[in-house]
PDB file of C-alpha atoms in Angstrom:
ATOM      1  CA  TYR A  29       0.436   1.869  -3.899  1.00 49.00           C
ATOM      2  CA  ILE A  30      -3.326   0.870  -4.326  1.00 51.00           C
ATOM      3  CA  SER A  31      -2.983  -0.235  -7.890  1.00 59.00           C
ATOM      4  CA  ILE A  32       0.059  -2.167  -7.170  1.00 59.00           C
ATOM      5  CA  MET A  33      -1.413  -4.024  -4.506  1.00 56.00           C
ATOM      6  CA  LYS A  34      -4.305  -4.662  -6.675  1.00 59.00           C
ATOM      7  CA  LYS A  35      -2.179  -6.176  -9.512  1.00 58.00           C
ATOM      8  CA  ILE A  36      -0.513  -8.286  -6.412  1.00 62.00           C
ATOM      9  CA  GLY A  37      -3.767  -9.478  -4.950  1.00 61.00           C
ATOM     10  CA  ILE A  38      -5.199 -10.297  -8.282  1.00 61.00           C
ATOM     11  CA  MET A  39      -2.081 -12.266  -9.017  1.00 60.00           C
ATOM     12  CA  MET A  40      -2.238 -14.160  -5.700  1.00 60.00           C
ATOM     13  CA  LEU A  41      -5.979 -14.967  -5.960  1.00 56.00           C
ATOM     14  CA  LEU A  42      -5.017 -16.658  -9.297  1.00 56.00           C
ATOM     15  CA  CYS A  43      -2.056 -18.644  -7.522  1.00 58.00           C
ATOM     16  CA  MET A  44      -4.615 -19.539  -4.654  1.00 55.00           C
ATOM     17  CA  LEU A  45      -7.134 -21.257  -7.151  1.00 52.00           C
ATOM     18  CA  ALA A  46      -4.317 -23.279  -8.657  1.00 52.00           C
ATOM     19  CA  ILE A  47      -2.950 -24.348  -5.581  1.00 50.00           C
ATOM     20  CA  GLY A  48      -6.399 -25.301  -3.923  1.00 48.00           C
ATOM     21  CA  VAL A  49      -6.962 -27.528  -6.959  1.00 44.00           C
ATOM     22  CA  GLN A  50      -3.606 -29.548  -6.912  1.00 44.00           C
ATOM     23  CA  ALA A  51      -3.729 -29.453  -3.060  1.00 43.00           C
ATOM     24  CA  GLN A  52      -7.067 -31.648  -2.970  1.00 40.00           C
ATOM     25  CA  GLU A  53      -5.006 -34.207  -4.662  1.00 39.00           C
ATOM     26  CA  GLU A  54      -1.865 -34.526  -2.859  1.00 45.00           C
ATOM     27  CA  ARG A  55       0.546 -32.325  -0.610  1.00 59.00           C
ATOM     28  CA  CYS A  56       1.282 -29.291  -2.502  1.00 72.00           C
ATOM     29  CA  PRO A  57       4.916 -27.513  -2.021  1.00 85.00           C
ATOM     30  CA  LEU A  58       2.971 -24.286  -2.667  1.00 90.00           C
ATOM     31  CA  HIS A  59       1.075 -22.282  -0.140  1.00 89.00           C
ATOM     32  CA  TYR A  60      -0.432 -18.843   0.113  1.00 92.00           C
ATOM     33  CA  GLU A  61      -0.640 -16.919   3.509  1.00 94.00           C
ATOM     34  CA  GLY A  62      -3.070 -13.658   4.358  1.00 94.00           C
ATOM     35  CA  SER A  63      -2.340 -12.204   7.560  1.00 95.00           C
ATOM     36  CA  PHE A  64      -2.661  -8.833   9.354  1.00 95.00           C
ATOM     37  CA  SER A  65      -0.165  -7.831  11.585  1.00 95.00           C
ATOM     38  CA  MET A  66       0.477  -4.943  14.305  1.00 93.00           C
ATOM     39  CA  GLY A  67       3.877  -4.122  15.895  1.00 91.00           C
ATOM     40  CA  ALA A  68       4.389  -2.512  19.376  1.00 88.00           C
ATOM     41  CA  SER A  69       5.167   1.193  19.790  1.00 84.00           C
ATOM     42  CA  SER A  70       8.894   2.237  19.387  1.00 81.00           C
ATOM     43  CA  LYS A  71      10.303   5.575  19.292  1.00 77.00           C
ATOM     44  CA  ASP A  72       6.680   7.126  19.411  1.00 78.00           C
ATOM     45  CA  LEU A  73       5.717   4.952  16.354  1.00 81.00           C
ATOM     46  CA  SER A  74       3.444   1.970  16.097  1.00 84.00           C
ATOM     47  CA  PHE A  75       2.625  -0.043  12.736  1.00 87.00           C
ATOM     48  CA  MET A  76      -0.214  -2.342  11.639  1.00 91.00           C
ATOM     49  CA  GLY A  77      -0.605  -3.868   8.311  1.00 93.00           C
ATOM     50  CA  ALA A  78      -1.630  -6.421   5.551  1.00 94.00           C
ATOM     51  CA  ASN A  79       0.379  -9.053   4.752  1.00 95.00           C
ATOM     52  CA  ILE A  80       0.353 -11.447   1.542  1.00 95.00           C
ATOM     53  CA  ASP A  81       2.968 -14.268   1.270  1.00 96.00           C
ATOM     54  CA  LEU A  82       3.430 -16.821  -1.329  1.00 95.00           C
ATOM     55  CA  GLY A  83       5.655 -19.661  -0.223  1.00 94.00           C
ATOM     56  CA  TYR A  84       7.239 -22.763  -1.795  1.00 94.00           C
ATOM     57  CA  SER A  85       8.554 -25.483  -0.063  1.00 91.00           C
ATOM     58  CA  PRO A  86      11.346 -27.186  -2.182  1.00 89.00           C
ATOM     59  CA  ILE A  87      12.447 -29.918   0.338  1.00 87.00           C
ATOM     60  CA  ASN A  88      10.800 -31.041   3.816  1.00 84.00           C
ATOM     61  CA  ARG A  89      11.205 -28.430   6.310  1.00 89.00           C
ATOM     62  CA  LEU A  90      12.561 -25.716   4.291  1.00 94.00           C
ATOM     63  CA  SER A  91      10.490 -22.744   2.685  1.00 95.00           C
ATOM     64  CA  ILE A  92      10.993 -19.694   0.511  1.00 96.00           C
ATOM     65  CA  HIS A  93       8.778 -17.111   0.610  1.00 96.00           C
ATOM     66  CA  ALA A  94       7.787 -14.087  -1.628  1.00 96.00           C
ATOM     67  CA  LEU A  95       6.417 -11.142   0.373  1.00 96.00           C
ATOM     68  CA  ALA A  96       4.084  -8.308  -0.172  1.00 95.00           C
ATOM     69  CA  HIS A  97       3.088  -5.965   2.687  1.00 92.00           C
ATOM     70  CA  SER A  98       1.166  -2.618   3.075  1.00 92.00           C
ATOM     71  CA  ASP A  99       1.873  -1.243   6.640  1.00 90.00           C
ATOM     72  CA  PHE A 100       0.154   1.845   8.204  1.00 88.00           C
ATOM     73  CA  PHE A 101       2.363   3.758  10.523  1.00 85.00           C
ATOM     74  CA  ILE A 102       0.926   5.734  13.240  1.00 82.00           C
ATOM     75  CA  PRO A 103       2.670   8.443  15.165  1.00 79.00           C
ATOM     76  CA  LYS A 104       2.275   8.925  19.028  1.00 73.00           C
ATOM     77  CA  LEU A 105       0.367  12.265  18.323  1.00 70.00           C
ATOM     78  CA  GLY A 106      -2.049  10.249  16.226  1.00 63.00           C
ATOM     79  CA  ALA A 107      -1.433  11.988  13.106  1.00 60.00           C
ATOM     80  CA  THR A 108      -3.114   9.609  10.441  1.00 61.00           C
ATOM     81  CA  LYS A 109      -2.829  10.820   6.651  1.00 60.00           C
ATOM     82  CA  ASP A 110      -2.277   8.757   3.280  1.00 56.00           C
ATOM     83  CA  TYR A 111       1.297   9.493   3.852  1.00 62.00           C
ATOM     84  CA  ASN A 112       1.694   7.441   6.655  1.00 81.00           C
ATOM     85  CA  ASN A 113       1.906   4.116   4.476  1.00 85.00           C
ATOM     86  CA  ALA A 114       4.201   2.171   2.514  1.00 90.00           C
ATOM     87  CA  VAL A 115       3.990  -0.805   0.338  1.00 91.00           C
ATOM     88  CA  ASN A 116       7.094  -3.241   0.877  1.00 94.00           C
ATOM     89  CA  LEU A 117       8.159  -6.377  -1.223  1.00 95.00           C
ATOM     90  CA  GLY A 118      10.720  -8.854  -0.789  1.00 96.00           C
ATOM     91  CA  GLY A 119      11.437 -12.335   0.238  1.00 96.00           C
ATOM     92  CA  GLY A 120      12.489 -14.684   3.095  1.00 96.00           C
ATOM     93  CA  ILE A 121      13.325 -17.984   4.075  1.00 97.00           C
ATOM     94  CA  GLY A 122      11.680 -20.488   6.767  1.00 97.00           C
ATOM     95  CA  TYR A 123      12.848 -23.508   8.565  1.00 96.00           C
ATOM     96  CA  GLN A 124      10.361 -25.940   9.966  1.00 92.00           C
ATOM     97  CA  LEU A 125      11.566 -26.366  13.906  1.00 92.00           C
ATOM     98  CA  LEU A 126       8.821 -28.880  14.586  1.00 89.00           C
ATOM     99  CA  ASN A 127       6.591 -30.117  12.053  1.00 81.00           C
ATOM    100  CA  ASN A 128       3.164 -32.051  12.067  1.00 70.00           C
ATOM    101  CA  LYS A 129       4.964 -35.439  11.403  1.00 70.00           C
ATOM    102  CA  ASN A 130       6.892 -35.333  14.534  1.00 68.00           C
ATOM    103  CA  TRP A 131       4.717 -32.891  16.654  1.00 71.00           C
ATOM    104  CA  ARG A 132       0.921 -33.763  16.350  1.00 74.00           C
ATOM    105  CA  MET A 133      -0.293 -30.138  17.274  1.00 81.00           C
ATOM    106  CA  GLY A 134       1.100 -28.604  14.027  1.00 85.00           C
ATOM    107  CA  THR A 135       4.266 -27.041  12.592  1.00 88.00           C
ATOM    108  CA  LEU A 136       6.495 -24.344  14.232  1.00 92.00           C
ATOM    109  CA  GLU A 137       8.530 -22.717  11.617  1.00 95.00           C
ATOM    110  CA  LEU A 138      11.398 -19.819  12.160  1.00 97.00           C
ATOM    111  CA  ARG A 139      11.323 -17.333   9.277  1.00 98.00           C
ATOM    112  CA  GLY A 140      13.854 -14.712   8.266  1.00 97.00           C
ATOM    113  CA  THR A 141      12.565 -11.676   5.890  1.00 97.00           C
ATOM    114  CA  LEU A 142      13.715  -8.809   4.306  1.00 97.00           C
ATOM    115  CA  THR A 143      11.670  -6.184   2.357  1.00 96.00           C
ATOM    116  CA  THR A 144      11.995  -2.882   0.960  1.00 95.00           C
ATOM    117  CA  SER A 145       9.379  -0.151  -0.084  1.00 93.00           C
ATOM    118  CA  LEU A 146       8.316   0.840  -3.513  1.00 90.00           C
ATOM    119  CA  GLY A 147       7.790   4.163  -4.872  1.00 82.00           C
ATOM    120  CA  SER A 148       8.318   7.422  -2.450  1.00 77.00           C
ATOM    121  CA  SER A 149       6.847   8.181   0.873  1.00 77.00           C
ATOM    122  CA  THR A 150       7.945   9.668   3.985  1.00 80.00           C
ATOM    123  CA  TYR A 151       7.922   6.189   5.378  1.00 86.00           C
ATOM    124  CA  LYS A 152      10.050   4.564   2.964  1.00 90.00           C
ATOM    125  CA  ASN A 153      12.060   1.623   4.486  1.00 93.00           C
ATOM    126  CA  THR A 154      13.962  -1.465   4.545  1.00 95.00           C
ATOM    127  CA  SER A 155      12.318  -3.955   6.938  1.00 95.00           C
ATOM    128  CA  TYR A 156      14.188  -6.760   8.429  1.00 97.00           C
ATOM    129  CA  GLY A 157      12.353  -9.400  10.393  1.00 97.00           C
ATOM    130  CA  VAL A 158      12.285 -12.959  12.237  1.00 98.00           C
ATOM    131  CA  GLY A 159       9.537 -14.547  13.672  1.00 98.00           C
ATOM    132  CA  LEU A 160       8.167 -17.968  14.739  1.00 97.00           C
ATOM    133  CA  TYR A 161       4.879 -18.932  13.113  1.00 96.00           C
ATOM    134  CA  PHE A 162       2.800 -21.807  14.254  1.00 95.00           C
ATOM    135  CA  TYR A 163       0.049 -23.494  11.612  1.00 90.00           C
ATOM    136  CA  LYS A 164      -1.581 -26.787  11.754  1.00 81.00           C
ATOM    137  CA  HIS A 165      -1.534 -28.835   8.558  1.00 69.00           C
ATOM    138  CA  SER A 166      -4.663 -30.908   8.009  1.00 59.00           C
ATOM    139  CA  ASN A 167      -5.937 -33.002   5.057  1.00 58.00           C
ATOM    140  CA  ALA A 168      -9.489 -32.307   6.234  1.00 53.00           C
ATOM    141  CA  GLN A 169      -9.173 -28.528   6.117  1.00 68.00           C
ATOM    142  CA  ARG A 170      -8.275 -26.243   3.372  1.00 75.00           C
ATOM    143  CA  PHE A 171      -7.627 -23.455   5.529  1.00 83.00           C
ATOM    144  CA  GLN A 172      -5.497 -23.217   8.644  1.00 88.00           C
ATOM    145  CA  PRO A 173      -5.118 -20.310  11.001  1.00 92.00           C
ATOM    146  CA  VAL A 174      -1.661 -18.804  11.331  1.00 94.00           C
ATOM    147  CA  ILE A 175      -0.320 -17.255  14.217  1.00 96.00           C
ATOM    148  CA  GLY A 176       3.088 -15.499  14.191  1.00 97.00           C
ATOM    149  CA  ILE A 177       5.066 -13.523  16.713  1.00 98.00           C
ATOM    150  CA  GLY A 178       8.425 -11.768  16.381  1.00 97.00           C
ATOM    151  CA  PHE A 179      10.983  -8.818  16.011  1.00 97.00           C
ATOM    152  CA  ASN A 180      11.025  -6.245  13.155  1.00 94.00           C
ATOM    153  CA  ALA A 181      13.677  -3.766  12.435  1.00 94.00           C
ATOM    154  CA  ARG A 182      12.978  -1.052   9.779  1.00 93.00           C
ATOM    155  CA  ASN A 183      15.357   1.210   8.432  1.00 94.00           C
ATOM    156  CA  PHE A 184      13.536   4.657   7.123  1.00 90.00           C
ATOM    157  CA  HIS A 185      15.069   6.416   4.388  1.00 87.00           C
ATOM    158  CA  GLY A 186      14.136   9.698   5.534  1.00 80.00           C
ATOM    159  CA  ASN A 187      13.651  11.970   8.741  1.00 80.00           C
ATOM    160  CA  VAL A 188      11.688   8.896  10.386  1.00 83.00           C
ATOM    161  CA  PRO A 189      13.683   7.526  13.169  1.00 84.00           C
ATOM    162  CA  ASN A 190      14.369   3.741  12.861  1.00 89.00           C
ATOM    163  CA  PHE A 191      11.962   1.264  14.240  1.00 89.00           C
ATOM    164  CA  TYR A 192      12.830  -1.795  16.402  1.00 92.00           C
ATOM    165  CA  GLY A 193      10.102  -3.865  18.130  1.00 92.00           C
ATOM    166  CA  PRO A 194       8.010  -6.901  18.516  1.00 95.00           C
ATOM    167  CA  TYR A 195       5.312  -7.850  16.431  1.00 96.00           C
ATOM    168  CA  VAL A 196       2.192 -10.282  16.339  1.00 96.00           C
ATOM    169  CA  SER A 197       0.457 -11.817  13.222  1.00 96.00           C
ATOM    170  CA  LEU A 198      -2.703 -13.447  12.527  1.00 96.00           C
ATOM    171  CA  GLY A 199      -3.949 -15.009   9.507  1.00 95.00           C
ATOM    172  CA  ILE A 200      -4.910 -17.942   7.213  1.00 93.00           C
ATOM    173  CA  ARG A 201      -2.943 -20.284   5.250  1.00 91.00           C
ATOM    174  CA  PHE A 202      -3.861 -22.501   2.262  1.00 83.00           C
TER     175      PHE A 202
END
């Protein structure tokens, strides 16, 4: 899992550099987000993780997302081992409910996502999520904070009970 995440991280870093150069000159339809998320406990299990999101906005208000996230699952009993994690890849789609042109505070985007685990793990899962994300567009700032709140459903492919619960996400966007 670690080598896969390193490869994804290097690819995202190269994309970020290319995006940063283009974004200085004009509004770029590509964006990158890095964030940390944490979910509420459900059925004696909670999760936290790191997320990488490469997005593309082909038209005004619509965005398409390629996602990678590594989640660490924490049972109520507190057993935390290497096998308590899962690396998921997937995608999503977003729609800007309020954008910076119509609302001075920033952009409020509704996103739906679908990811699935790589490799074998006790916590191998398919994740379905819907969330509201707030970020501020600014020509003066290259990095903008991103705040997300939503609901996540995880269908585990083993002896772990399915997970349903809210989550919070904090990160940066550029």
